[in-house]
Short mmCIF file of N, CA and C in Angstrom, two decimals:
data_model
loop_
_atom_site.label_atom_id
_atom_site.label_comp_id
_atom_site.label_asym_id
_atom_site.label_seq_id
_atom_site.Cartn_x
_atom_site.Cartn_y
_atom_site.Cartn_z
N MET N 1 -32.33 60.16 65.40
CA MET N 1 -33.33 59.36 64.74
C MET N 1 -34.67 59.59 65.44
N THR N 2 -35.70 59.82 64.65
CA THR N 2 -37.01 60.05 65.22
C THR N 2 -37.62 58.73 65.67
N GLU N 3 -38.64 58.86 66.52
CA GLU N 3 -39.28 57.64 67.03
C GLU N 3 -39.88 56.79 65.90
N PRO N 4 -40.58 57.40 64.90
CA PRO N 4 -41.09 56.55 63.81
C PRO N 4 -39.96 55.86 63.04
N ASP N 5 -38.81 56.54 62.86
CA ASP N 5 -37.69 55.91 62.17
C ASP N 5 -37.14 54.74 62.99
N ALA N 6 -37.01 54.94 64.28
CA ALA N 6 -36.50 53.88 65.16
C ALA N 6 -37.46 52.69 65.14
N ARG N 7 -38.74 52.98 65.16
CA ARG N 7 -39.74 51.91 65.14
C ARG N 7 -39.69 51.15 63.80
N ARG N 8 -39.54 51.89 62.72
CA ARG N 8 -39.47 51.27 61.39
C ARG N 8 -38.21 50.38 61.29
N ARG N 9 -37.10 50.86 61.83
CA ARG N 9 -35.87 50.04 61.84
C ARG N 9 -36.06 48.78 62.67
N ALA N 10 -36.69 48.92 63.81
CA ALA N 10 -36.94 47.75 64.67
C ALA N 10 -37.84 46.76 63.94
N GLU N 11 -38.88 47.26 63.30
CA GLU N 11 -39.79 46.38 62.57
C GLU N 11 -39.06 45.66 61.43
N ASN N 12 -38.23 46.39 60.69
CA ASN N 12 -37.48 45.77 59.59
C ASN N 12 -36.53 44.69 60.12
N GLY N 13 -35.89 44.98 61.24
CA GLY N 13 -35.00 43.99 61.84
C GLY N 13 -35.74 42.75 62.29
N LEU N 14 -36.92 42.93 62.85
CA LEU N 14 -37.72 41.79 63.31
C LEU N 14 -38.26 40.98 62.13
N ARG N 15 -38.63 41.66 61.06
CA ARG N 15 -39.08 40.92 59.86
C ARG N 15 -37.93 40.09 59.29
N HIS N 16 -36.73 40.69 59.34
CA HIS N 16 -35.55 39.96 58.86
C HIS N 16 -35.29 38.74 59.76
N LEU N 17 -35.46 38.92 61.05
CA LEU N 17 -35.30 37.79 61.98
C LEU N 17 -36.31 36.69 61.64
N ALA N 18 -37.54 37.05 61.35
CA ALA N 18 -38.55 36.06 60.97
C ALA N 18 -38.10 35.31 59.71
N ARG N 19 -37.57 36.06 58.74
CA ARG N 19 -37.08 35.45 57.50
C ARG N 19 -35.99 34.43 57.81
N LEU N 20 -35.02 34.85 58.61
CA LEU N 20 -33.90 33.96 58.92
C LEU N 20 -34.36 32.71 59.67
N GLN N 21 -35.22 32.89 60.65
CA GLN N 21 -35.66 31.75 61.46
C GLN N 21 -36.48 30.76 60.63
N VAL N 22 -37.33 31.27 59.76
CA VAL N 22 -38.14 30.37 58.92
C VAL N 22 -37.23 29.61 57.96
N ARG N 23 -36.26 30.30 57.37
CA ARG N 23 -35.42 29.68 56.35
C ARG N 23 -34.38 28.71 56.90
N THR N 24 -33.98 28.86 58.15
CA THR N 24 -33.00 27.91 58.68
C THR N 24 -33.64 26.54 58.86
N GLY N 25 -34.90 26.52 59.28
CA GLY N 25 -35.57 25.24 59.51
C GLY N 25 -34.98 24.46 60.67
N LEU N 26 -34.22 25.12 61.54
CA LEU N 26 -33.57 24.41 62.64
C LEU N 26 -34.42 24.32 63.90
N HIS N 27 -35.44 25.16 63.99
CA HIS N 27 -36.32 25.13 65.17
C HIS N 27 -37.72 24.72 64.75
N PRO N 28 -38.44 24.05 65.65
CA PRO N 28 -39.84 23.76 65.36
C PRO N 28 -40.64 25.06 65.30
N PRO N 29 -41.76 25.07 64.58
CA PRO N 29 -42.54 26.29 64.41
C PRO N 29 -42.91 26.99 65.72
N GLU N 30 -43.24 26.20 66.76
CA GLU N 30 -43.64 26.83 68.02
C GLU N 30 -42.47 27.59 68.67
N THR N 31 -41.25 27.12 68.46
CA THR N 31 -40.09 27.82 68.99
C THR N 31 -39.83 29.11 68.21
N VAL N 32 -39.94 29.03 66.90
CA VAL N 32 -39.79 30.23 66.06
C VAL N 32 -40.80 31.28 66.48
N LEU N 33 -42.06 30.87 66.65
CA LEU N 33 -43.11 31.80 67.06
C LEU N 33 -42.79 32.41 68.42
N ALA N 34 -42.43 31.59 69.39
CA ALA N 34 -42.16 32.10 70.74
C ALA N 34 -41.01 33.08 70.75
N GLU N 35 -39.94 32.77 70.02
CA GLU N 35 -38.79 33.68 69.98
C GLU N 35 -39.13 35.00 69.31
N LEU N 36 -39.91 34.93 68.25
CA LEU N 36 -40.29 36.16 67.55
C LEU N 36 -41.26 36.99 68.39
N VAL N 37 -42.20 36.36 69.04
CA VAL N 37 -43.12 37.07 69.92
C VAL N 37 -42.34 37.80 71.01
N GLU N 38 -41.40 37.11 71.62
CA GLU N 38 -40.60 37.72 72.68
C GLU N 38 -39.83 38.94 72.16
N ALA N 39 -39.24 38.82 70.99
CA ALA N 39 -38.48 39.93 70.42
C ALA N 39 -39.40 41.11 70.09
N ILE N 40 -40.59 40.83 69.58
CA ILE N 40 -41.54 41.90 69.25
C ILE N 40 -41.99 42.62 70.51
N GLU N 41 -42.25 41.86 71.57
CA GLU N 41 -42.65 42.48 72.84
C GLU N 41 -41.61 43.49 73.31
N VAL N 42 -40.35 43.18 73.13
CA VAL N 42 -39.28 44.06 73.58
C VAL N 42 -39.10 45.24 72.63
N GLU N 43 -39.08 44.97 71.34
CA GLU N 43 -38.73 46.00 70.34
C GLU N 43 -39.91 46.86 69.89
N LEU N 44 -41.11 46.32 69.94
CA LEU N 44 -42.28 47.05 69.44
C LEU N 44 -43.40 47.06 70.49
N PRO N 45 -43.16 47.70 71.62
CA PRO N 45 -44.21 47.74 72.64
C PRO N 45 -45.47 48.43 72.09
N GLY N 46 -46.60 47.99 72.60
CA GLY N 46 -47.86 48.58 72.15
C GLY N 46 -48.45 47.90 70.93
N THR N 47 -47.80 46.82 70.47
CA THR N 47 -48.35 46.06 69.34
C THR N 47 -48.83 44.72 69.86
N ASP N 48 -49.54 44.00 69.02
CA ASP N 48 -49.94 42.64 69.37
C ASP N 48 -48.87 41.70 68.81
N PRO N 49 -47.96 41.24 69.66
CA PRO N 49 -46.83 40.45 69.14
C PRO N 49 -47.26 39.12 68.51
N GLN N 50 -48.32 38.52 69.00
CA GLN N 50 -48.79 37.26 68.42
C GLN N 50 -49.25 37.47 66.98
N VAL N 51 -50.02 38.53 66.76
CA VAL N 51 -50.55 38.81 65.42
C VAL N 51 -49.40 39.11 64.45
N LEU N 52 -48.50 39.99 64.87
CA LEU N 52 -47.37 40.33 64.00
C LEU N 52 -46.50 39.11 63.71
N ALA N 53 -46.15 38.37 64.74
CA ALA N 53 -45.28 37.21 64.55
C ALA N 53 -45.92 36.19 63.62
N ARG N 54 -47.19 35.89 63.84
CA ARG N 54 -47.86 34.91 62.97
C ARG N 54 -47.94 35.40 61.53
N ALA N 55 -48.21 36.69 61.34
CA ALA N 55 -48.29 37.23 59.98
C ALA N 55 -46.93 37.18 59.28
N TRP N 56 -45.89 37.58 60.00
CA TRP N 56 -44.55 37.57 59.38
C TRP N 56 -44.07 36.16 59.10
N ILE N 57 -44.33 35.24 60.00
CA ILE N 57 -43.93 33.85 59.77
C ILE N 57 -44.69 33.26 58.58
N ALA N 58 -45.98 33.54 58.50
CA ALA N 58 -46.78 33.05 57.36
C ALA N 58 -46.26 33.63 56.04
N ALA N 59 -45.96 34.92 56.03
CA ALA N 59 -45.45 35.55 54.81
C ALA N 59 -44.10 34.96 54.41
N GLU N 60 -43.23 34.77 55.37
CA GLU N 60 -41.90 34.21 55.06
C GLU N 60 -42.00 32.75 54.63
N THR N 61 -42.90 32.00 55.22
CA THR N 61 -43.10 30.61 54.83
C THR N 61 -43.62 30.53 53.40
N ALA N 62 -44.57 31.39 53.06
CA ALA N 62 -45.11 31.43 51.69
C ALA N 62 -44.02 31.83 50.70
N ALA N 63 -43.21 32.82 51.05
CA ALA N 63 -42.13 33.26 50.16
C ALA N 63 -41.11 32.14 49.96
N LEU N 64 -40.79 31.42 51.03
CA LEU N 64 -39.85 30.31 50.92
C LEU N 64 -40.41 29.21 50.03
N ARG N 65 -41.66 28.87 50.22
CA ARG N 65 -42.28 27.83 49.38
C ARG N 65 -42.27 28.22 47.90
N ALA N 66 -42.59 29.47 47.63
CA ALA N 66 -42.58 29.95 46.24
C ALA N 66 -41.17 29.90 45.66
N GLU N 67 -40.21 30.35 46.43
CA GLU N 67 -38.82 30.35 45.97
C GLU N 67 -38.32 28.92 45.74
N ALA N 68 -38.69 28.00 46.62
CA ALA N 68 -38.21 26.62 46.52
C ALA N 68 -38.66 25.94 45.23
N THR N 69 -39.74 26.40 44.64
CA THR N 69 -40.20 25.81 43.37
C THR N 69 -39.23 26.10 42.24
N ARG N 70 -38.37 27.11 42.41
CA ARG N 70 -37.40 27.48 41.38
C ARG N 70 -35.99 26.94 41.66
N TRP N 71 -35.82 26.24 42.77
CA TRP N 71 -34.52 25.67 43.10
C TRP N 71 -34.23 24.48 42.19
N PRO N 72 -32.96 24.18 41.98
CA PRO N 72 -32.64 22.97 41.21
C PRO N 72 -33.11 21.72 41.95
N GLU N 73 -33.17 20.63 41.22
CA GLU N 73 -33.63 19.38 41.82
C GLU N 73 -32.76 18.99 43.02
N VAL N 74 -31.46 19.18 42.90
CA VAL N 74 -30.53 18.91 44.01
C VAL N 74 -29.79 20.22 44.28
N THR N 75 -29.99 20.74 45.48
CA THR N 75 -29.34 21.99 45.87
C THR N 75 -28.02 21.71 46.61
N GLY N 76 -27.25 22.76 46.81
CA GLY N 76 -26.05 22.63 47.63
C GLY N 76 -26.40 22.17 49.03
N HIS N 77 -27.53 22.63 49.54
CA HIS N 77 -27.98 22.21 50.87
C HIS N 77 -28.29 20.72 50.89
N ASP N 78 -28.90 20.21 49.83
CA ASP N 78 -29.17 18.77 49.76
C ASP N 78 -27.86 17.97 49.81
N ARG N 79 -26.85 18.45 49.07
CA ARG N 79 -25.54 17.79 49.09
C ARG N 79 -24.92 17.89 50.48
N LEU N 80 -25.09 19.04 51.14
CA LEU N 80 -24.57 19.22 52.50
C LEU N 80 -25.22 18.23 53.46
N VAL N 81 -26.53 18.12 53.40
CA VAL N 81 -27.24 17.19 54.29
C VAL N 81 -26.75 15.76 54.06
N SER N 82 -26.54 15.39 52.81
CA SER N 82 -26.01 14.06 52.50
C SER N 82 -24.61 13.88 53.09
N ALA N 83 -23.77 14.89 52.95
CA ALA N 83 -22.41 14.82 53.51
C ALA N 83 -22.44 14.73 55.03
N LEU N 84 -23.32 15.50 55.67
CA LEU N 84 -23.40 15.47 57.13
C LEU N 84 -23.89 14.11 57.62
N THR N 85 -24.80 13.50 56.90
CA THR N 85 -25.27 12.15 57.24
C THR N 85 -24.11 11.16 57.11
N ASP N 86 -23.35 11.28 56.05
CA ASP N 86 -22.19 10.42 55.84
C ASP N 86 -21.19 10.60 57.00
N LEU N 87 -20.94 11.85 57.39
CA LEU N 87 -20.01 12.11 58.50
C LEU N 87 -20.51 11.48 59.80
N ARG N 88 -21.81 11.61 60.06
CA ARG N 88 -22.38 10.99 61.27
C ARG N 88 -22.13 9.48 61.26
N ASN N 89 -22.33 8.87 60.09
CA ASN N 89 -22.12 7.43 59.97
C ASN N 89 -20.66 7.04 60.16
N ARG N 90 -19.77 8.01 60.03
CA ARG N 90 -18.33 7.76 60.19
C ARG N 90 -17.83 8.21 61.55
N GLY N 91 -18.74 8.50 62.48
CA GLY N 91 -18.35 8.82 63.84
C GLY N 91 -18.09 10.29 64.12
N VAL N 92 -18.54 11.16 63.25
CA VAL N 92 -18.42 12.60 63.49
C VAL N 92 -19.80 13.13 63.88
N ALA N 93 -19.92 13.60 65.10
CA ALA N 93 -21.19 14.18 65.54
C ALA N 93 -21.38 15.51 64.81
N VAL N 94 -22.60 15.79 64.42
CA VAL N 94 -22.92 17.06 63.75
C VAL N 94 -23.91 17.80 64.65
N ARG N 95 -23.53 18.99 65.06
CA ARG N 95 -24.37 19.80 65.95
C ARG N 95 -24.71 21.09 65.23
N ALA N 96 -25.92 21.16 64.71
CA ALA N 96 -26.38 22.30 63.92
C ALA N 96 -27.12 23.31 64.79
N GLY N 97 -26.76 24.57 64.64
CA GLY N 97 -27.48 25.64 65.33
C GLY N 97 -27.23 25.69 66.82
N VAL N 98 -26.07 25.25 67.28
CA VAL N 98 -25.76 25.33 68.71
C VAL N 98 -25.25 26.72 69.05
N ALA N 99 -25.31 27.07 70.32
CA ALA N 99 -24.92 28.42 70.74
C ALA N 99 -23.41 28.62 70.77
N ASP N 100 -22.66 27.58 71.16
CA ASP N 100 -21.22 27.74 71.33
C ASP N 100 -20.57 26.38 71.49
N ARG N 101 -19.26 26.39 71.73
CA ARG N 101 -18.48 25.16 71.87
C ARG N 101 -19.02 24.27 73.00
N ALA N 102 -19.35 24.87 74.12
CA ALA N 102 -19.87 24.08 75.25
C ALA N 102 -21.17 23.37 74.86
N ALA N 103 -22.04 24.07 74.17
CA ALA N 103 -23.30 23.46 73.72
C ALA N 103 -23.03 22.37 72.69
N ALA N 104 -22.02 22.56 71.85
CA ALA N 104 -21.68 21.54 70.85
C ALA N 104 -21.26 20.24 71.51
N GLY N 105 -20.61 20.33 72.66
CA GLY N 105 -20.13 19.13 73.34
C GLY N 105 -21.09 18.51 74.32
N ARG N 106 -22.14 19.25 74.67
CA ARG N 106 -23.08 18.78 75.68
C ARG N 106 -23.77 17.49 75.24
N GLY N 107 -23.71 16.50 76.12
CA GLY N 107 -24.43 15.25 75.88
C GLY N 107 -23.72 14.26 74.96
N LEU N 108 -22.50 14.58 74.54
CA LEU N 108 -21.78 13.67 73.65
C LEU N 108 -20.92 12.71 74.47
N ASP N 109 -20.75 11.50 73.96
CA ASP N 109 -19.84 10.53 74.57
C ASP N 109 -18.57 10.53 73.72
N PRO N 110 -17.52 11.24 74.17
CA PRO N 110 -16.30 11.36 73.37
C PRO N 110 -15.66 10.03 73.02
N GLY N 111 -15.89 9.01 73.82
CA GLY N 111 -15.29 7.70 73.55
C GLY N 111 -15.78 7.07 72.28
N GLU N 112 -16.94 7.46 71.82
CA GLU N 112 -17.53 6.86 70.63
C GLU N 112 -17.38 7.71 69.38
N LEU N 113 -16.68 8.84 69.48
CA LEU N 113 -16.62 9.78 68.36
C LEU N 113 -15.23 9.90 67.77
N ARG N 114 -15.21 10.23 66.50
CA ARG N 114 -13.95 10.63 65.84
C ARG N 114 -13.81 12.14 65.90
N GLY N 115 -14.96 12.85 65.94
CA GLY N 115 -14.90 14.30 65.96
C GLY N 115 -16.29 14.90 66.10
N VAL N 116 -16.31 16.24 66.15
CA VAL N 116 -17.56 16.98 66.26
C VAL N 116 -17.51 18.14 65.27
N LEU N 117 -18.46 18.20 64.38
CA LEU N 117 -18.59 19.31 63.44
C LEU N 117 -19.79 20.13 63.92
N TRP N 118 -19.58 21.42 64.15
CA TRP N 118 -20.67 22.22 64.72
C TRP N 118 -20.68 23.62 64.15
N PHE N 119 -21.90 24.20 64.18
CA PHE N 119 -22.06 25.58 63.71
C PHE N 119 -23.26 26.20 64.41
N THR N 120 -23.27 27.53 64.43
CA THR N 120 -24.28 28.30 65.16
C THR N 120 -25.37 28.79 64.21
N HIS N 121 -26.43 29.33 64.79
CA HIS N 121 -27.47 29.95 63.96
C HIS N 121 -26.90 31.08 63.11
N PRO N 122 -26.10 32.00 63.69
CA PRO N 122 -25.53 33.05 62.84
C PRO N 122 -24.69 32.50 61.68
N ASP N 123 -24.04 31.36 61.87
CA ASP N 123 -23.32 30.74 60.75
C ASP N 123 -24.30 30.36 59.63
N VAL N 124 -25.45 29.82 60.00
CA VAL N 124 -26.46 29.45 59.01
C VAL N 124 -27.02 30.72 58.35
N TRP N 125 -27.27 31.75 59.14
CA TRP N 125 -27.78 33.00 58.58
C TRP N 125 -26.81 33.56 57.55
N HIS N 126 -25.52 33.45 57.82
CA HIS N 126 -24.50 33.92 56.87
C HIS N 126 -24.59 33.13 55.57
N SER N 127 -24.81 31.82 55.69
CA SER N 127 -24.95 30.99 54.50
C SER N 127 -26.19 31.36 53.70
N LEU N 128 -27.26 31.70 54.38
CA LEU N 128 -28.48 32.12 53.69
C LEU N 128 -28.23 33.33 52.80
N ASP N 129 -27.50 34.29 53.32
CA ASP N 129 -27.32 35.55 52.62
C ASP N 129 -26.05 35.62 51.78
N HIS N 130 -25.03 34.80 52.10
CA HIS N 130 -23.73 34.95 51.44
C HIS N 130 -23.18 33.67 50.81
N GLY N 131 -23.87 32.55 50.98
CA GLY N 131 -23.44 31.32 50.32
C GLY N 131 -22.22 30.64 50.91
N VAL N 132 -21.88 30.97 52.16
CA VAL N 132 -20.75 30.31 52.83
C VAL N 132 -21.20 29.94 54.24
N LEU N 133 -21.07 28.66 54.55
CA LEU N 133 -21.37 28.16 55.90
C LEU N 133 -20.05 27.90 56.60
N GLU N 134 -19.78 28.65 57.65
CA GLU N 134 -18.57 28.44 58.44
C GLU N 134 -18.88 27.45 59.55
N VAL N 135 -18.08 26.39 59.61
CA VAL N 135 -18.28 25.36 60.63
C VAL N 135 -16.97 25.14 61.38
N THR N 136 -17.09 24.67 62.59
CA THR N 136 -15.93 24.31 63.39
C THR N 136 -15.85 22.80 63.45
N LEU N 137 -14.65 22.29 63.26
CA LEU N 137 -14.41 20.86 63.36
C LEU N 137 -13.50 20.63 64.56
N SER N 138 -13.99 19.85 65.50
CA SER N 138 -13.24 19.59 66.73
C SER N 138 -13.05 18.10 66.94
N HIS N 139 -12.02 17.79 67.71
CA HIS N 139 -11.81 16.42 68.16
C HIS N 139 -12.84 16.13 69.26
N PRO N 140 -12.99 14.88 69.67
CA PRO N 140 -13.97 14.56 70.71
C PRO N 140 -13.79 15.35 72.01
N ASP N 141 -12.54 15.78 72.31
CA ASP N 141 -12.31 16.58 73.51
C ASP N 141 -12.55 18.08 73.26
N LEU N 142 -13.07 18.39 72.08
CA LEU N 142 -13.43 19.74 71.62
C LEU N 142 -12.23 20.64 71.33
N THR N 143 -11.03 20.07 71.19
CA THR N 143 -9.92 20.85 70.66
C THR N 143 -10.09 20.89 69.15
N ASP N 144 -9.76 22.01 68.56
CA ASP N 144 -10.00 22.19 67.12
C ASP N 144 -9.06 21.34 66.27
N ALA N 145 -9.60 20.86 65.16
CA ALA N 145 -8.79 20.19 64.15
C ALA N 145 -7.87 21.23 63.53
N VAL N 146 -6.73 20.77 63.05
CA VAL N 146 -5.74 21.67 62.44
C VAL N 146 -5.25 21.06 61.13
N PRO N 147 -4.66 21.88 60.25
CA PRO N 147 -4.13 21.34 59.00
C PRO N 147 -3.18 20.18 59.25
N GLY N 148 -3.28 19.16 58.41
CA GLY N 148 -2.46 17.96 58.55
C GLY N 148 -3.08 16.92 59.46
N ASP N 149 -4.16 17.27 60.10
CA ASP N 149 -4.88 16.41 61.03
C ASP N 149 -5.67 15.35 60.23
N ASP N 150 -5.61 14.09 60.65
CA ASP N 150 -6.37 13.03 59.97
C ASP N 150 -7.87 13.33 59.98
N LEU N 151 -8.37 13.86 61.08
CA LEU N 151 -9.80 14.18 61.17
C LEU N 151 -10.17 15.20 60.09
N LEU N 152 -9.41 16.27 59.99
CA LEU N 152 -9.69 17.31 58.99
C LEU N 152 -9.59 16.74 57.58
N SER N 153 -8.54 15.99 57.31
CA SER N 153 -8.38 15.40 55.97
C SER N 153 -9.55 14.50 55.61
N GLY N 154 -9.98 13.68 56.56
CA GLY N 154 -11.10 12.78 56.31
C GLY N 154 -12.40 13.53 56.06
N VAL N 155 -12.65 14.57 56.84
CA VAL N 155 -13.88 15.35 56.65
C VAL N 155 -13.85 16.06 55.30
N LEU N 156 -12.71 16.61 54.93
CA LEU N 156 -12.61 17.27 53.62
C LEU N 156 -12.86 16.28 52.48
N ARG N 157 -12.39 15.05 52.62
CA ARG N 157 -12.64 14.03 51.59
C ARG N 157 -14.14 13.72 51.48
N VAL N 158 -14.81 13.58 52.63
CA VAL N 158 -16.25 13.30 52.60
C VAL N 158 -17.00 14.45 51.95
N LEU N 159 -16.67 15.68 52.33
CA LEU N 159 -17.33 16.84 51.72
C LEU N 159 -17.11 16.86 50.22
N ALA N 160 -15.89 16.61 49.77
CA ALA N 160 -15.60 16.59 48.34
C ALA N 160 -16.39 15.50 47.63
N ARG N 161 -16.49 14.34 48.25
CA ARG N 161 -17.24 13.22 47.65
C ARG N 161 -18.70 13.61 47.43
N HIS N 162 -19.22 14.48 48.29
CA HIS N 162 -20.62 14.92 48.17
C HIS N 162 -20.75 16.25 47.43
N GLN N 163 -19.66 16.67 46.81
CA GLN N 163 -19.62 17.90 46.01
C GLN N 163 -19.98 19.14 46.82
N VAL N 164 -19.45 19.20 48.04
CA VAL N 164 -19.58 20.38 48.89
C VAL N 164 -18.19 21.02 48.95
N PRO N 165 -17.97 22.07 48.16
CA PRO N 165 -16.65 22.72 48.17
C PRO N 165 -16.33 23.26 49.57
N ALA N 166 -15.10 22.99 50.02
CA ALA N 166 -14.71 23.40 51.36
C ALA N 166 -13.24 23.80 51.38
N ALA N 167 -12.95 24.75 52.25
CA ALA N 167 -11.57 25.18 52.49
C ALA N 167 -11.40 25.41 53.98
N PHE N 168 -10.20 25.22 54.47
CA PHE N 168 -9.91 25.44 55.89
C PHE N 168 -9.15 26.75 56.01
N GLU N 169 -9.75 27.71 56.73
CA GLU N 169 -9.14 29.02 56.91
C GLU N 169 -9.39 29.51 58.33
N ARG N 170 -8.36 30.08 58.93
CA ARG N 170 -8.47 30.70 60.25
C ARG N 170 -9.15 29.79 61.27
N GLY N 171 -8.86 28.49 61.20
CA GLY N 171 -9.37 27.56 62.19
C GLY N 171 -10.78 27.06 61.95
N ARG N 172 -11.36 27.42 60.83
CA ARG N 172 -12.73 26.96 60.53
C ARG N 172 -12.81 26.42 59.11
N LEU N 173 -13.75 25.53 58.91
CA LEU N 173 -14.06 25.06 57.56
C LEU N 173 -15.05 26.03 56.93
N LEU N 174 -14.75 26.46 55.73
CA LEU N 174 -15.66 27.33 54.99
C LEU N 174 -16.27 26.49 53.88
N LEU N 175 -17.57 26.24 53.99
CA LEU N 175 -18.27 25.42 53.01
C LEU N 175 -19.01 26.33 52.04
N SER N 176 -18.73 26.18 50.76
CA SER N 176 -19.39 27.01 49.76
C SER N 176 -20.76 26.42 49.47
N VAL N 177 -21.72 26.83 50.28
CA VAL N 177 -23.08 26.29 50.14
C VAL N 177 -24.08 27.33 50.65
N THR N 178 -25.14 27.51 49.89
CA THR N 178 -26.23 28.36 50.33
C THR N 178 -27.23 27.47 51.07
N TRP N 179 -27.61 27.91 52.25
CA TRP N 179 -28.56 27.14 53.06
C TRP N 179 -29.94 27.26 52.42
N GLN N 180 -30.38 26.19 51.81
CA GLN N 180 -31.70 26.14 51.18
C GLN N 180 -32.48 24.94 51.72
N ALA N 181 -32.84 25.03 52.99
CA ALA N 181 -33.62 23.96 53.60
C ALA N 181 -35.01 23.98 53.00
N ARG N 182 -35.40 22.87 52.47
CA ARG N 182 -36.73 22.80 51.83
C ARG N 182 -37.83 22.94 52.89
N PRO N 183 -38.84 23.72 52.52
CA PRO N 183 -39.93 23.92 53.50
C PRO N 183 -40.75 22.65 53.71
#
């Protein structure tokens, strides 16, 4: 691969990262900017990372706003947010965009919880592009829920009540929902 080809691939990958970070809506804008600037510094030396990052974030934000005008009044993501709020009210902690199981459990008081539902940024990115959000459902001690488990059955009922189709496969809940966080 020639240097211009490698640079073009790096730029395309970074633009895609900007798209994903803007569309997840899980980080404040200053964090999105800082992460993108850092990635540009590494992948595209000799450029002005602040200028590129700000331009790509602005373009992705404008594209998201334009796209959101064509979304239905209630999206799958809206139903998901409603279901997650309901789960929180029922003693299930929801940890969105955490790095791993340890991060999902950090700062929680297991004595007050029925369970922990958690997912990573890559899980959200998958939902953006493929319409399936994979989440992990754990007991307060962070052992995974299993079929026949009251926790799993209860969470599936809440998701169904909010019209979020879900199935349990290979130890994870697969939610049929496209991540459409409103800008």
